[in-house]
PDB file of C-alpha atoms in Angstrom:
ATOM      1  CA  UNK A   1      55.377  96.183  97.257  1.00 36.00           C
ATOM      2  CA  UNK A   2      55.791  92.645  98.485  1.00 44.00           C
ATOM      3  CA  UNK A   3      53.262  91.231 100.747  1.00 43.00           C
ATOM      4  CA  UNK A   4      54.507  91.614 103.863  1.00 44.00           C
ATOM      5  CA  UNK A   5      53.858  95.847 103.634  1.00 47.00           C
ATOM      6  CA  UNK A   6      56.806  96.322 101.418  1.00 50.00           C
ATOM      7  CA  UNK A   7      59.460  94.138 103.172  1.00 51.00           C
ATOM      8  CA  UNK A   8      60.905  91.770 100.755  1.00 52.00           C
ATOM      9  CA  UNK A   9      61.291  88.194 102.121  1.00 53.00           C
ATOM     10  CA  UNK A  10      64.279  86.224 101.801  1.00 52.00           C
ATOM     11  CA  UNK A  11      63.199  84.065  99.896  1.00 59.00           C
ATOM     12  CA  UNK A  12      62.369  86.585  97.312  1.00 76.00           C
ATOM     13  CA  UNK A  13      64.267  87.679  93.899  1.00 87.00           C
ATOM     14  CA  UNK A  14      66.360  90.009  96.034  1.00 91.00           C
ATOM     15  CA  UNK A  15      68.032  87.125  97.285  1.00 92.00           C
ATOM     16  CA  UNK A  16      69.189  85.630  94.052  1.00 92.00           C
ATOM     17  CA  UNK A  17      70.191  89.125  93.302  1.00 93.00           C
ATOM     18  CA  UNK A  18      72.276  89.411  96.215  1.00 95.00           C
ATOM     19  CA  UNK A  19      74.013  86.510  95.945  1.00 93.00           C
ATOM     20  CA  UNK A  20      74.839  86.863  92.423  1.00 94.00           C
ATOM     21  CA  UNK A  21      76.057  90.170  93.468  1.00 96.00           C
ATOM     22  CA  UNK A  22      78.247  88.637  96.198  1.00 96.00           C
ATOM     23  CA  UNK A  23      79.501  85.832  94.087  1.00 97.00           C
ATOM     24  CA  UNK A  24      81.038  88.911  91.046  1.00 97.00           C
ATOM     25  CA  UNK A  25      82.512  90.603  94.032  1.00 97.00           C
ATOM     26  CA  UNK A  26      84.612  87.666  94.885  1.00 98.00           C
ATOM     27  CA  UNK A  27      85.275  86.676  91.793  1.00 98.00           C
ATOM     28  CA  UNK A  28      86.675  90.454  91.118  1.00 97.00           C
ATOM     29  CA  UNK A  29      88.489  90.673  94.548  1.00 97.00           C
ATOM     30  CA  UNK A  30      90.046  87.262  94.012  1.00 97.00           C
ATOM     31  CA  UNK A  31      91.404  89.139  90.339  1.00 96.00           C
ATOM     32  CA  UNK A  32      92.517  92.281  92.051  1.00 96.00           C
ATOM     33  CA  UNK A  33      93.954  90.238  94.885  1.00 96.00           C
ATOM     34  CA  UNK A  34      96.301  87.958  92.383  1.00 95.00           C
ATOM     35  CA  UNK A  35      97.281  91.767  90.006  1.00 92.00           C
ATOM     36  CA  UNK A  36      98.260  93.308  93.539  1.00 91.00           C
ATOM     37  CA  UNK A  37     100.286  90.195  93.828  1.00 91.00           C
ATOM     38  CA  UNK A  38     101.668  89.520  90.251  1.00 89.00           C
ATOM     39  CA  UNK A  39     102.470  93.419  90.289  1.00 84.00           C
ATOM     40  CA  UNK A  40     104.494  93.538  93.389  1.00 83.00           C
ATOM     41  CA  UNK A  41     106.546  90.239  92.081  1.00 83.00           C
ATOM     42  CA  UNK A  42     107.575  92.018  89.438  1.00 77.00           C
ATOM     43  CA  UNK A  43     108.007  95.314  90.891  1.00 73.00           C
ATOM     44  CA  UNK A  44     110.850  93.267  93.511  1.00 74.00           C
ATOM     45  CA  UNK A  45     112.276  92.408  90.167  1.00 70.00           C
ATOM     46  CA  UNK A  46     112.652  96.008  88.692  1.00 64.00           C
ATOM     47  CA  UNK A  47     115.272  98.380  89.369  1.00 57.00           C
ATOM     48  CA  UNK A  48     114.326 100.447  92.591  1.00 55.00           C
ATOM     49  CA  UNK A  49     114.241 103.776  90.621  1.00 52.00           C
ATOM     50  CA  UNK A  50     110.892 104.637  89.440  1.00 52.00           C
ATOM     51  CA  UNK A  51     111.995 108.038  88.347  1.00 55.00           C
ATOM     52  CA  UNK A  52     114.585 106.480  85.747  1.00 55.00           C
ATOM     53  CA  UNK A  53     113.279 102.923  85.121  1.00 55.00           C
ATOM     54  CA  UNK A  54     110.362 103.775  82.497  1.00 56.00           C
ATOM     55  CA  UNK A  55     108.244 100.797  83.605  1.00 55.00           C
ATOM     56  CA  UNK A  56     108.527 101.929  87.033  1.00 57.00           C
ATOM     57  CA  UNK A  57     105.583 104.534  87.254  1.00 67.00           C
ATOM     58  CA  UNK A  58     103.371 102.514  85.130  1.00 75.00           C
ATOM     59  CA  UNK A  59     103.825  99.453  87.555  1.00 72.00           C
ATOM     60  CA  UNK A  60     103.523 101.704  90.289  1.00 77.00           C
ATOM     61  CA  UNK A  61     100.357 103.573  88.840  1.00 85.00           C
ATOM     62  CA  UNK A  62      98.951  99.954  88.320  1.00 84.00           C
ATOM     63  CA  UNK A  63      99.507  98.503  91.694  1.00 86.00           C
ATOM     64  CA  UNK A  64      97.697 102.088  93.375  1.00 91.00           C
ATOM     65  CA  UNK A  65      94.830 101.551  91.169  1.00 93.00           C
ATOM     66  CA  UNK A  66      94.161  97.573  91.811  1.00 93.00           C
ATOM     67  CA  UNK A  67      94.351  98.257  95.476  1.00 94.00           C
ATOM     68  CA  UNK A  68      92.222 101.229  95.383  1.00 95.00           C
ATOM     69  CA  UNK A  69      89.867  99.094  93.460  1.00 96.00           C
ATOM     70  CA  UNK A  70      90.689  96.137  95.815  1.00 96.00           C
ATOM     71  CA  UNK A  71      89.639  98.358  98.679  1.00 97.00           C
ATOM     72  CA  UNK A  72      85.999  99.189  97.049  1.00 97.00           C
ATOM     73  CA  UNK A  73      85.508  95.895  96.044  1.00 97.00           C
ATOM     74  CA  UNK A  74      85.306  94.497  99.902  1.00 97.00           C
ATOM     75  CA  UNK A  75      83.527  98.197 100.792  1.00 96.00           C
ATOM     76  CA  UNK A  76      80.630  96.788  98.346  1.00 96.00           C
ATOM     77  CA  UNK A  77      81.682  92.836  99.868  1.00 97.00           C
ATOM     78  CA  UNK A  78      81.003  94.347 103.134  1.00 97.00           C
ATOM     79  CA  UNK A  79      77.859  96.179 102.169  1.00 96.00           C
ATOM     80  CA  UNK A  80      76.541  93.225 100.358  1.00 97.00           C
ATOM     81  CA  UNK A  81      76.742  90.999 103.711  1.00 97.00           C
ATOM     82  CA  UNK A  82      74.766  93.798 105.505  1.00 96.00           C
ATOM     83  CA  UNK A  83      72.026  93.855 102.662  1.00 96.00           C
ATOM     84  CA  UNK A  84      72.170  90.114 103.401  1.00 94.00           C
ATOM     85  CA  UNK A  85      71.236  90.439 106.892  1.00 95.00           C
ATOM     86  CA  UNK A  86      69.032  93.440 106.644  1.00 93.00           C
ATOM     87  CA  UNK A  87      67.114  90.852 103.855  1.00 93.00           C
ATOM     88  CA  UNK A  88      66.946  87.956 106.757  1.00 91.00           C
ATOM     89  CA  UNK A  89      66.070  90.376 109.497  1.00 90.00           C
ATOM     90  CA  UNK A  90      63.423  91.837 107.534  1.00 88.00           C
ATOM     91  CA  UNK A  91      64.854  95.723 107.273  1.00 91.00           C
ATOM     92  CA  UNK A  92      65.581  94.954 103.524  1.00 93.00           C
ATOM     93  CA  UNK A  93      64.502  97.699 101.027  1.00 93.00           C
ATOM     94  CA  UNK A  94      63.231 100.496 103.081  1.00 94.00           C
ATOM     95  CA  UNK A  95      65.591 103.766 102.815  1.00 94.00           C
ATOM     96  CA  UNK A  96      67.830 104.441 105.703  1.00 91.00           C
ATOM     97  CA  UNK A  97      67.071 108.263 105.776  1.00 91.00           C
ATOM     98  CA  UNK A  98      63.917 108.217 104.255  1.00 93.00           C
ATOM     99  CA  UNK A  99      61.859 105.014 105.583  1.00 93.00           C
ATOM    100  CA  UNK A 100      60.275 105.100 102.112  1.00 94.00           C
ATOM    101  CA  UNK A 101      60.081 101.503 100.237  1.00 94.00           C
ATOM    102  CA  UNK A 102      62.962 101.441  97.849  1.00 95.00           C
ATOM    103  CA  UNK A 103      61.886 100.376  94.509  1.00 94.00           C
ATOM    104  CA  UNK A 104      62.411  97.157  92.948  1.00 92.00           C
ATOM    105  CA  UNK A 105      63.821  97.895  90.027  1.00 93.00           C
ATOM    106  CA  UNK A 106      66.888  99.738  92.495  1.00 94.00           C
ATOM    107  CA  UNK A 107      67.291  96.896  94.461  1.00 93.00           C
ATOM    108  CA  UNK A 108      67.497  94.505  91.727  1.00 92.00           C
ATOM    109  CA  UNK A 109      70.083  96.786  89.886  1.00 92.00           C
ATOM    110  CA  UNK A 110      72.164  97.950  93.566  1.00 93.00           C
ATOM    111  CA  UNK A 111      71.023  94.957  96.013  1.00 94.00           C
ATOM    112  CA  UNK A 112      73.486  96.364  98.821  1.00 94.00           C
ATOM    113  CA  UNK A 113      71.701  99.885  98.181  1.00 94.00           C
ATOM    114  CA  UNK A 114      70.315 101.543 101.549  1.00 94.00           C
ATOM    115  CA  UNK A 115      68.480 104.722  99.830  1.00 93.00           C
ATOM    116  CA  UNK A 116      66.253 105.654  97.654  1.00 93.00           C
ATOM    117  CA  UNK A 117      66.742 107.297  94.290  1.00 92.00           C
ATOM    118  CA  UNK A 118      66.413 110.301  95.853  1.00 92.00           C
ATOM    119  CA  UNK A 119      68.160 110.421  99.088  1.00 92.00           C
ATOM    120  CA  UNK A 120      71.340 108.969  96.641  1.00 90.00           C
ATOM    121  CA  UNK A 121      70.845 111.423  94.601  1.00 90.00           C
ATOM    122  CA  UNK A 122      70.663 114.500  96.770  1.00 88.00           C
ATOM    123  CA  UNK A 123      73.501 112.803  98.824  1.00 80.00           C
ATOM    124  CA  UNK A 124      71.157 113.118 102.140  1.00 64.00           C
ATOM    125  CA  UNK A 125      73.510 109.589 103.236  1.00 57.00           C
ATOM    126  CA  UNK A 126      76.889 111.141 103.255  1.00 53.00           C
ATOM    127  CA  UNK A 127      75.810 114.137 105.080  1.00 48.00           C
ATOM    128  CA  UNK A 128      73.937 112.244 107.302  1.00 48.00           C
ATOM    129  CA  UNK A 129      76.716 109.637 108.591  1.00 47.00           C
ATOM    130  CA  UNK A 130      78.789 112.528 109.395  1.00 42.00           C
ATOM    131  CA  UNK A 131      76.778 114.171 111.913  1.00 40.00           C
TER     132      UNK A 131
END
């Protein structure tokens, strides 16, 4: 617990943590960002049969799976910039469903985490933002 009753302050470890975080999401979605683009470069340069050409699927397989892994990469960009805020705001490290003090060792590991160990586990979030 950190000494203002279990609120990390910012300028704690969880801020180094968080932007070291931040700053391998970038560098990832910057990577996935230039694939997405080097694949559809040379997918305009293929023949526009996928069925036929055998390079086709493959490119095409590749391209779905950088942008799907774009896409989670600025989910967890996005996430990290609300960890951010809940850090400067003081909200930082206290579980959304539970209000329990998340432990340090979790938010050093997952920085943009909002639950405990066991509300991620038992998958109390999900159900929870659906309601």
């Amino acid at each position: 617990m950190d000494q203002n009753g279990g609120v990390p302050d910012p300028e704690s470890p969880y801020a180094d943590a968080l932007a070291r975080r931040v700053a391998q999401a970038e560098t990832q979605r910057a990577a996935l960002v230039a694939a997405v683009q080097e694949t559809r470069a040379a997918r305009r340069l293929m023949v526009a049969d996928d069925e036929h050409d055998p390079d086709g699927s493959t490119a095409s397989l590749d391209q779905a799976r950088d942008v799907a892994l774009l896409e989670q990469t600025e989910r967890t960009l996005v996430d990290l910039a609300e960890a951010q805020r809940r850090l400067a705001d003081g909200t930082y490290g206290v579980c959304d469903v539970c209000s329990q003090v998340i432990p340090r060792d979790r938010m050093l590991a997952r920085p943009e985490t909002r639950h405990c160990v066991g509300c991620a586990v038992a998958g109390v979030h999900r159900r929870r933002r659906r309601s």
